[in-house]
Coordinates of C-alpha atoms in Angstrom, one line a residue:
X1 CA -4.4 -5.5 -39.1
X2 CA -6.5 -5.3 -35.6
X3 CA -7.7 -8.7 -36.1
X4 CA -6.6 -11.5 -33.9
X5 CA -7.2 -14.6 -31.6
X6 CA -7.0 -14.0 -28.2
X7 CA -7.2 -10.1 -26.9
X8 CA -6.5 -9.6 -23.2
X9 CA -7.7 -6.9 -21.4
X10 CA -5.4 -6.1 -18.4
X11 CA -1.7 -6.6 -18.1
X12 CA -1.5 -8.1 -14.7
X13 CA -0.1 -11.1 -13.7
X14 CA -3.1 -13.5 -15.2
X15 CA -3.4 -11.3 -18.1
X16 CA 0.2 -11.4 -18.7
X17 CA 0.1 -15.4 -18.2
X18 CA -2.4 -15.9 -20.4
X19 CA -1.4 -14.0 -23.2
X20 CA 2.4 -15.2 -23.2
X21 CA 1.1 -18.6 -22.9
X22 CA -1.0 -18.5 -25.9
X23 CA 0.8 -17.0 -28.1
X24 CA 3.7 -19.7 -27.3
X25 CA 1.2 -21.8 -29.0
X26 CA 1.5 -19.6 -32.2
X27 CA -1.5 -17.4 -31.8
X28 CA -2.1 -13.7 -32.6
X29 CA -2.8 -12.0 -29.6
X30 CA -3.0 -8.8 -28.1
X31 CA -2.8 -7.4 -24.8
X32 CA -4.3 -3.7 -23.6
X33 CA -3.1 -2.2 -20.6
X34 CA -2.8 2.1 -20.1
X35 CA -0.9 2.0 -17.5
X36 CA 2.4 0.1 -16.3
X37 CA 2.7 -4.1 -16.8
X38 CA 2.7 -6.0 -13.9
X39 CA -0.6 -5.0 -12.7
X40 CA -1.0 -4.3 -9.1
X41 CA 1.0 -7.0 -7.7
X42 CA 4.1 -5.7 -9.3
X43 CA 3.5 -2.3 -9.1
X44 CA 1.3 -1.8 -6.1
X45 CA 1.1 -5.0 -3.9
X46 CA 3.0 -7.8 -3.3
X47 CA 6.7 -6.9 -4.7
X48 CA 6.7 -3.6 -3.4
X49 CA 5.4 -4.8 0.1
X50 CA 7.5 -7.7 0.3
X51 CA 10.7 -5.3 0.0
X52 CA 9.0 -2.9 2.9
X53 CA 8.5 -6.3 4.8
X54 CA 12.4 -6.9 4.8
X55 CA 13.6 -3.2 5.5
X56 CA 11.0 -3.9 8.4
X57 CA 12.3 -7.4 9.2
X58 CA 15.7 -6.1 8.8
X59 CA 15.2 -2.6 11.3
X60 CA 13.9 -5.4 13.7
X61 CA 17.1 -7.9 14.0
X62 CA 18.9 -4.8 14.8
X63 CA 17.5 -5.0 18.4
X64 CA 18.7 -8.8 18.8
X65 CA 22.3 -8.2 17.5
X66 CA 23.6 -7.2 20.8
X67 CA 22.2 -10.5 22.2
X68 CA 24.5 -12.2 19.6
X69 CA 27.9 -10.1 20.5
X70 CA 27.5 -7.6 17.9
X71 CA 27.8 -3.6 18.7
X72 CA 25.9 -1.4 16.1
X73 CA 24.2 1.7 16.5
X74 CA 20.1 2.0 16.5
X75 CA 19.3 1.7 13.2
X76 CA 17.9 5.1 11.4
X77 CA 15.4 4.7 8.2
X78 CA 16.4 6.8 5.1
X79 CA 12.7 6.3 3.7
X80 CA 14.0 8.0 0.4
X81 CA 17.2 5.6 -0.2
X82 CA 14.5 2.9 0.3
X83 CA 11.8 4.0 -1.7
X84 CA 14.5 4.9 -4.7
X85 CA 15.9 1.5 -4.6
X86 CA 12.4 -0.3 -4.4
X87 CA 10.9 1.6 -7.4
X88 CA 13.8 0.9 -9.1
X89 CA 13.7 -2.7 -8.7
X90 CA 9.6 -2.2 -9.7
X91 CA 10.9 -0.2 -12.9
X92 CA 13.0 -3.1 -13.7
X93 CA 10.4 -5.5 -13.4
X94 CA 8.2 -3.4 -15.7
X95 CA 11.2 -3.5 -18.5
X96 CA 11.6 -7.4 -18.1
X97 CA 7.6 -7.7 -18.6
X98 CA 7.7 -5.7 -21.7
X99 CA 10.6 -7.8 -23.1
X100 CA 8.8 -10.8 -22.6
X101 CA 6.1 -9.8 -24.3
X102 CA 8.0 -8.8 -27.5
X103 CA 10.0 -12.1 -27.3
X104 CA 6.7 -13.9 -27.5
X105 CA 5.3 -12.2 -30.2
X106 CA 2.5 -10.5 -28.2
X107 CA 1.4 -7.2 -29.6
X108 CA 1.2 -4.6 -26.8
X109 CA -1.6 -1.7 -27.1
X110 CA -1.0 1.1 -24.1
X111 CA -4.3 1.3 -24.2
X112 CA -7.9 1.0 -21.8
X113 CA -10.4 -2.1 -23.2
X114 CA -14.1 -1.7 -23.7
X115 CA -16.1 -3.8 -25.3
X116 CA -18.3 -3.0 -28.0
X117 CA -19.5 -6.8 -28.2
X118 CA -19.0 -10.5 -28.0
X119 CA -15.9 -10.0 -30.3
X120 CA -14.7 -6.8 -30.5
X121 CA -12.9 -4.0 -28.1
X122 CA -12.2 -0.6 -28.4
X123 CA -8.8 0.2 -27.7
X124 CA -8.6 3.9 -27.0
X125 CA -10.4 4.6 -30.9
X126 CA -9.2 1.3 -32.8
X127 CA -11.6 -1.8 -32.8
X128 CA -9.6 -4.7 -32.3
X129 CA -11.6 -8.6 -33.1
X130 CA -11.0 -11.6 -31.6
X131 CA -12.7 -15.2 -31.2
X132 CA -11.9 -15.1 -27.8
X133 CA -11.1 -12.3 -25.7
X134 CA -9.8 -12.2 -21.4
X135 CA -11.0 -9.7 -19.2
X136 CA -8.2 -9.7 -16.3
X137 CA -8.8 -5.6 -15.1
X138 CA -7.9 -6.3 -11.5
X139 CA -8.9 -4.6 -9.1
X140 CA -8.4 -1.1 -6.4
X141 CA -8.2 -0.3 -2.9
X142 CA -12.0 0.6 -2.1
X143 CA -12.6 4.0 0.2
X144 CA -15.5 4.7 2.3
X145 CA -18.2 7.0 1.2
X146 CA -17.7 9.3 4.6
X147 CA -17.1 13.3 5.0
X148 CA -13.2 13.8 4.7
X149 CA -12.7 10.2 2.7
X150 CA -10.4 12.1 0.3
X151 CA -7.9 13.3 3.1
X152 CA -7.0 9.3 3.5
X153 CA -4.5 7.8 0.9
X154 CA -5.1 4.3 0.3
X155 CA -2.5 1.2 -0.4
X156 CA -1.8 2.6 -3.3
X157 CA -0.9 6.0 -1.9
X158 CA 1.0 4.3 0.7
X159 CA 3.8 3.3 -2.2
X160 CA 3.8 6.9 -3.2
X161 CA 4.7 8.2 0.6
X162 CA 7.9 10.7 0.3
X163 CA 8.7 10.2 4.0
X164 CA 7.3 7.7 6.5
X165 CA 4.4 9.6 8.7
X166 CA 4.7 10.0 12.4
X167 CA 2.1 8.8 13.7
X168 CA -0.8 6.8 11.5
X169 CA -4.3 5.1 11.7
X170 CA -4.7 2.3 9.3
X171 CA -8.1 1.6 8.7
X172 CA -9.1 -2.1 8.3
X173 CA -7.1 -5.5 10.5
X174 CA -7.2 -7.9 7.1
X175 CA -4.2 -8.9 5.3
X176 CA -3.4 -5.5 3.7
X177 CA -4.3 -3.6 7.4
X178 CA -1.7 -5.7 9.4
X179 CA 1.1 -6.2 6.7
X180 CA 1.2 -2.2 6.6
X181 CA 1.0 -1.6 10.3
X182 CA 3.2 -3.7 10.8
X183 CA 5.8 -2.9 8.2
X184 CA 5.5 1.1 9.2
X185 CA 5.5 0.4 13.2
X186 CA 9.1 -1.2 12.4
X187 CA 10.3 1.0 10.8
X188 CA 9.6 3.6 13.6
X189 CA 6.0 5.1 13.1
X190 CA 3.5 4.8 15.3
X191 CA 1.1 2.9 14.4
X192 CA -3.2 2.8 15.4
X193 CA -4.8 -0.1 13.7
X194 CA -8.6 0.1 13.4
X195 CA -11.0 -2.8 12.9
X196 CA -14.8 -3.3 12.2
X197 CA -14.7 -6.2 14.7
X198 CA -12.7 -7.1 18.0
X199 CA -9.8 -9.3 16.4
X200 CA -7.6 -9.3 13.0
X201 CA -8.1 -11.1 10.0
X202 CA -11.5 -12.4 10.6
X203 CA -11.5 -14.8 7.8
X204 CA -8.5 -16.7 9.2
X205 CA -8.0 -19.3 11.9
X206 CA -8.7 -17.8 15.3
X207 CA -5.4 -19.2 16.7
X208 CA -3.5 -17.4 13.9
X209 CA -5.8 -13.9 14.7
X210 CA -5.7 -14.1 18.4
X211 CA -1.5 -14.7 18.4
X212 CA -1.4 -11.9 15.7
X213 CA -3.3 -9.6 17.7
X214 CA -1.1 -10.4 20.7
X215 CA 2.5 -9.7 19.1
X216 CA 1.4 -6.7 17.2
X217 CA 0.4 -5.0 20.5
X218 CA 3.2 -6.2 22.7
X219 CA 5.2 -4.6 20.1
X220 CA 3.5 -0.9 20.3
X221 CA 0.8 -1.4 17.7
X222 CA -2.6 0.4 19.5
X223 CA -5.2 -1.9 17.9
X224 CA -8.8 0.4 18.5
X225 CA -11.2 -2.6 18.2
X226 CA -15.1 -1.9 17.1
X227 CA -13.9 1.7 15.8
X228 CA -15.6 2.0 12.1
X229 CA -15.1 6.1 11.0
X230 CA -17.9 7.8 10.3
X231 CA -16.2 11.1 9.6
X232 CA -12.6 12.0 8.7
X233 CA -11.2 16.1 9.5
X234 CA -8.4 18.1 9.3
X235 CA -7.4 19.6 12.6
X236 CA -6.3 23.3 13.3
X237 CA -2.6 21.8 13.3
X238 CA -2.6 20.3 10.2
X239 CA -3.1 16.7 11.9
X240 CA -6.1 14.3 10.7
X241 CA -8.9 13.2 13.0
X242 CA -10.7 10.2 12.8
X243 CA -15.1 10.6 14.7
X244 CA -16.0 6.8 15.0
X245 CA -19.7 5.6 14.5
X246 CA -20.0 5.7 18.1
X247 CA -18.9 9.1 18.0
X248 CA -15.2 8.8 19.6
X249 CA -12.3 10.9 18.7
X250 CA -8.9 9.7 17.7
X251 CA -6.6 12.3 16.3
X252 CA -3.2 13.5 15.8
X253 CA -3.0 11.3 12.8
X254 CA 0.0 12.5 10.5
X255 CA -1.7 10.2 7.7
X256 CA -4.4 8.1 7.3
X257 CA -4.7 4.6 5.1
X258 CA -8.1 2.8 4.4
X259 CA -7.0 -0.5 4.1
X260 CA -10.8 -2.0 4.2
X261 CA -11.1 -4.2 1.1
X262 CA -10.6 -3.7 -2.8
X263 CA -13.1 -4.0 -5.3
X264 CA -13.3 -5.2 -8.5
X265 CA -12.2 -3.0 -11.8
X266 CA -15.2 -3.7 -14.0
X267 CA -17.3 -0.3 -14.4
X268 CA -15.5 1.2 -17.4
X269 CA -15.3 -2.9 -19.9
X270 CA -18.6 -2.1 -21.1
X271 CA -20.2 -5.6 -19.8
X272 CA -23.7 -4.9 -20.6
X273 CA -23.1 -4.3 -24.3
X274 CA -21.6 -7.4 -24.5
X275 CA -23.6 -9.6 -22.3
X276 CA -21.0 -10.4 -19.7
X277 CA -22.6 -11.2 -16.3
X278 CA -21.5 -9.5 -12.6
X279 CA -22.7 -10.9 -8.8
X280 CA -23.9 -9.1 -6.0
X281 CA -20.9 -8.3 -5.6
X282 CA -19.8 -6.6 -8.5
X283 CA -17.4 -9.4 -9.9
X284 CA -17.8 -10.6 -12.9
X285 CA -19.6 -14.2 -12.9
X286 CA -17.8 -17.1 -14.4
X287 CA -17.7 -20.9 -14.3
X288 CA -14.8 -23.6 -13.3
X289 CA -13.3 -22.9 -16.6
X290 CA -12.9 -18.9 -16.2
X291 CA -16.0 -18.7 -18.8
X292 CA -18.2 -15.5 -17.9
X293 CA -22.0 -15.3 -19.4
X294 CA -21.1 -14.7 -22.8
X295 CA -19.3 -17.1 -25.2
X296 CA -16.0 -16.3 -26.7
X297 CA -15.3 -14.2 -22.9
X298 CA -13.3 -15.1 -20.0
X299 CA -12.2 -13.9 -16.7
X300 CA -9.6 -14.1 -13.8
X301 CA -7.5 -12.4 -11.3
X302 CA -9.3 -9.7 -9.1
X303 CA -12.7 -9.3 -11.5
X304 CA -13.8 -12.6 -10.8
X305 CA -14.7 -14.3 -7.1
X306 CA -11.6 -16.3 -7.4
X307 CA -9.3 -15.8 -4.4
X308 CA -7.6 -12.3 -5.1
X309 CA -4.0 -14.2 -4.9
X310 CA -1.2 -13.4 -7.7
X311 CA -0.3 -17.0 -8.2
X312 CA -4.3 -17.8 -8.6
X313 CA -4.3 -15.7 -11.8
X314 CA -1.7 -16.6 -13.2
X315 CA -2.3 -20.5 -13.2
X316 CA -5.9 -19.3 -13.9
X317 CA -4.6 -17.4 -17.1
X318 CA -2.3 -20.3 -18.2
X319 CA -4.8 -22.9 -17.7
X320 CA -7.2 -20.9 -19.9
X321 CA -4.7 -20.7 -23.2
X322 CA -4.3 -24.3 -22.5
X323 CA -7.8 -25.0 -22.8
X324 CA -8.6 -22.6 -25.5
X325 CA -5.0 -23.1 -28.1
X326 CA -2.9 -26.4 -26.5
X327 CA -5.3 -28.6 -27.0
X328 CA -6.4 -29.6 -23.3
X329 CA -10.5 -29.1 -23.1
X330 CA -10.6 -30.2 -19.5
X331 CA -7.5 -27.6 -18.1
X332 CA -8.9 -25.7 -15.1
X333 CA -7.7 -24.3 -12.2
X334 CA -8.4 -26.6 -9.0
X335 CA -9.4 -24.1 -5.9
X336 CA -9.2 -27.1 -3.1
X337 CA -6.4 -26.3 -0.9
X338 CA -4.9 -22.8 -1.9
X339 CA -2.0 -22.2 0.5
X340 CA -2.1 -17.7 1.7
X341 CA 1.0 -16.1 3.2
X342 CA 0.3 -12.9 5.8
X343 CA 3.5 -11.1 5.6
X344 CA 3.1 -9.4 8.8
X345 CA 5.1 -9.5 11.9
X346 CA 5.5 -12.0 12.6
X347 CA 4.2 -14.0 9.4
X348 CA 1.6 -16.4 8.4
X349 CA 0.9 -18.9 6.8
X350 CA -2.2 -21.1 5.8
X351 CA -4.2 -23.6 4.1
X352 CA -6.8 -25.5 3.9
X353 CA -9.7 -25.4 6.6
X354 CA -9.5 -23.6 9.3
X355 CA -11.0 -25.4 12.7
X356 CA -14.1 -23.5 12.5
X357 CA -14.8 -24.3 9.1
X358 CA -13.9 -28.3 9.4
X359 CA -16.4 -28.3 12.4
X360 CA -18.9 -26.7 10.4
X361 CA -17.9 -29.6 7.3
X362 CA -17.1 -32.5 8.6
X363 CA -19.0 -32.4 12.0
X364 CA -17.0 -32.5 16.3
X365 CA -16.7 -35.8 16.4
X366 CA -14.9 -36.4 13.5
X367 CA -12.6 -33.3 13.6
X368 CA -9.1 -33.3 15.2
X369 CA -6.8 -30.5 16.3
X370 CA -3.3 -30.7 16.9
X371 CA -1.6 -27.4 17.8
X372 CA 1.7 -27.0 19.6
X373 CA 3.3 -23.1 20.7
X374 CA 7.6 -23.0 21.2
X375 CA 10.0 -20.4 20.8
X376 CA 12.3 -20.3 17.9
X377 CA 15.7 -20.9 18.7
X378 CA 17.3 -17.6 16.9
X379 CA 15.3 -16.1 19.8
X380 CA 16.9 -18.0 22.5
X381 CA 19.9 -15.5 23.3
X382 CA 17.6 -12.6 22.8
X383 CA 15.7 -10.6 25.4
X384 CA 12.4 -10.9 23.8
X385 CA 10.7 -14.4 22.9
X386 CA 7.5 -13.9 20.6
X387 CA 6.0 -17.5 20.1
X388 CA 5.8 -19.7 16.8
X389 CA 2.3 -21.2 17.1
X390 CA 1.2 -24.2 14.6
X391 CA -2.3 -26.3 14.4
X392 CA -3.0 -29.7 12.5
X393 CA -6.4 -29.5 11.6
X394 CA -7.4 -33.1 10.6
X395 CA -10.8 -35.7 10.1
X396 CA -11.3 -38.9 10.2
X397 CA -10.0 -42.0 12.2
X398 CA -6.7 -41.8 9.6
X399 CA -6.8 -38.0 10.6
X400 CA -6.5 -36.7 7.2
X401 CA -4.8 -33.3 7.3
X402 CA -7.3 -30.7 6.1
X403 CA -5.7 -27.4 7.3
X404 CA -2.2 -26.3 8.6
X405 CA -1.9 -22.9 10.1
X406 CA 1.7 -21.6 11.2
X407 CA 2.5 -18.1 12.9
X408 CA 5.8 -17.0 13.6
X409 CA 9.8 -16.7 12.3
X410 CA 10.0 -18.7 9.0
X411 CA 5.9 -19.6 8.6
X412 CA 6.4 -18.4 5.2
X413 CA 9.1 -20.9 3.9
X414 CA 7.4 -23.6 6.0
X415 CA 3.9 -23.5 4.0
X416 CA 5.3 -24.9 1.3
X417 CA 6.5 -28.2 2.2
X418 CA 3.1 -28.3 3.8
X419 CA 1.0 -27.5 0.9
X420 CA 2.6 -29.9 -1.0
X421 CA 1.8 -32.8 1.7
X422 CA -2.0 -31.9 2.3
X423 CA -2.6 -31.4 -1.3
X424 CA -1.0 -34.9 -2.0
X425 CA -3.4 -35.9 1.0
X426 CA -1.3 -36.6 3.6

């Protein structure tokens, strides 16, 4: 029987939201994915890297506990014991997805989606039919089309590492660029960072960039600024060397990781056959309601302009079942004030406008900033003092809050509390 409700194509986290939540409404559904559940958050993203980002964190207190009266030797990595012990946790993760699944009645095909039409996809040979069908593919790290590309490893590859490399050049200084240098400069590599521009994270605020691009120096990171590779070589020793468009040389590269952008996974669902729309950018078009061109079709996560975050997708996916099996025709998913947490080192966190982009809104005159820069006090007994930096970004003569920006020890846990308070329009 191949005929259901609801078929979801892609078991990452809005896939797997989705189809749990509609089938809890007694629907027939079923979800393709080929490879492991979890998608690339759980497998290749943000679980993974959070676990690197303690080990990191961790390897870093060990340089304040003398300052705090206790006597330990330097610390020394076993990058093995760690990787074993995160993939484990990730395999775990993977078991608990599947379980859910089969407690909820969803009907699991290890399998790649292609559609054949409005209402039907192929499932490696067998034609599955559905009234409605989700398109939730994700998305993958995207490498440069240069000479010697393939001697690079991406994100991806960077999970896969046996042993942490001596000495590496991460290509790109957005979120992914500077949550890897930073993770593998603490835990003892050395680290070049290269960027398109002259700063990090162009898309953020520039208080939260500039202070960023600050610490990550002052702790050994050699940020190469205006350095976009043209060509990428294998030296006589073995070692990788990067030829800039400008035609510099930086080498002795013991690995390399493009960390420039992803792209969306959409060149293999067979959209024209089915009518399904994509933008200039190659993601697939939809509406406030996660509808793409064709009717009975939907998309979220990483496929779809959307913000590529894991919590986006899944309140995307669940908002969708609502609308489409519990009875709720206006559920969508309200993009407004989407708080974003950096974990690099130090973190960030964010959300809402930043200044540039409430001067552009609302106008100089009736934009207010309110920033403040103190040292936290677990660093007062230390011998290093990296700043905690926050800004207000508010409008108005009530000075409505429109953006908080935080940098520094504990800016992830503090977002919260913020979120909530801008988004109830404090």
């Amino acid at each position: 029987m191949n005929e259901f409700d609801f078929i979801v194509v892609g078991g990452g986290s809005g896939g797997l939201a989705a189809a749990r939540r509609a089938a809890q409404y007694g629907k027939r559904v079923a979800l393709l994915e080929p490879r492991k559940l979890g998608g690339t958050c759980v497998n290749l993203g943000c679980v993974p890297k959070k676990v690197m980002f303690h080990a990191a964190s961790l390897s870093q207190s060990f340089e304040d506990a003398p300052a705090y009266g206790l006597k330990v030797e330097p610390p020394r990595v076993s990058w093995q014991t760690l990787k074993q012990n995160r993939d484990a946790y990730v395999s775990r993760l993977n078991q608990l997805y599947e379980q859910n699944l089969r407690k909820d009645n969803v009907q699991l095909f290890q399998a790649r989606g292609r559609l054949l039409g409005p209402h039907t996809v192929d499932a490696d040979g067998k034609h599955l039919t559905a009234e409605h069908i989700l398109l939730a593919t994700g998305g993958y790290p995207t490498v440069p089309s240069i000479p010697g590309a393939q001697l690079g490893i991406t994100s991806d590859g960077f999970f896969q590492l046996e042993q942490a490399p001596k000495r590496v050049a991460i290509v790109g200084a957005g979120y992914i660029g500077v949550e890897l240098a930073g993770i593998l400069q603490a835990l003892g590599s050395r680290v070049s960072l290269l960027s398109r521009h002259d700063g990090v994270l162009q898309r953020f605020d520039p208080l939260l960039a500039t202070e960023l691009r600050q610490q990550m120096v002052e702790r050994g990171v050699d940020f190469q600024p205006n350095s976009e590779p043209a060509r990428l070589a294998r030296a006589d020793d073995g070692s990788l060397r990067i030829t800039t468009s400008d035609s510099r040389e930086l080498s002795g590269f013991s690995a390399v990781i493009w960390a420039a952008g992803r792209s969306p996974a959409t060149s293999a669902l067979g959209l024209p056959q089915a009518g399904v729309a994509l933008n200039a950018r190659g993601q697939i078009t939809i509406d406030e309601f996660q509808n793409t061109t064709q009717r009975g079709i939907y998309a979220v996560g990483d496929v779809t302009p959307q913000p590529a975050l894991t919590p986006v997708a899944i309140a995307a996916g669940r908002r969708l079942a609502d609308r489409l099996f519990g009875g709720k025709p206006e559920s969508k998913l309200g993009l407004d004030l989407v708080p974003t947490v950096v974990f690099s080192h130090p973190p960030i966190g964010t959300v809402g406008l930043t200044e540039p982009e409430a001067l552009e809104r609302y106008g100089e005159d009736a934009v207010k900033v309110f920033s403040t820069r103190y040292t936290n006090l677990y660093y007062g007994v230390t011998g290093r003092r990296p700043a905690s930096c926050m800004k207000l970004v508010t409008v108005g003569t009530e000075q409505r809050v429109v953006g908080c920006h935080v940098i520094g020890m504990g800016a992830d846990e503090m977002l919260q509390g913020f979120a909530v308070a801008i988004r109830a329009g404090a």
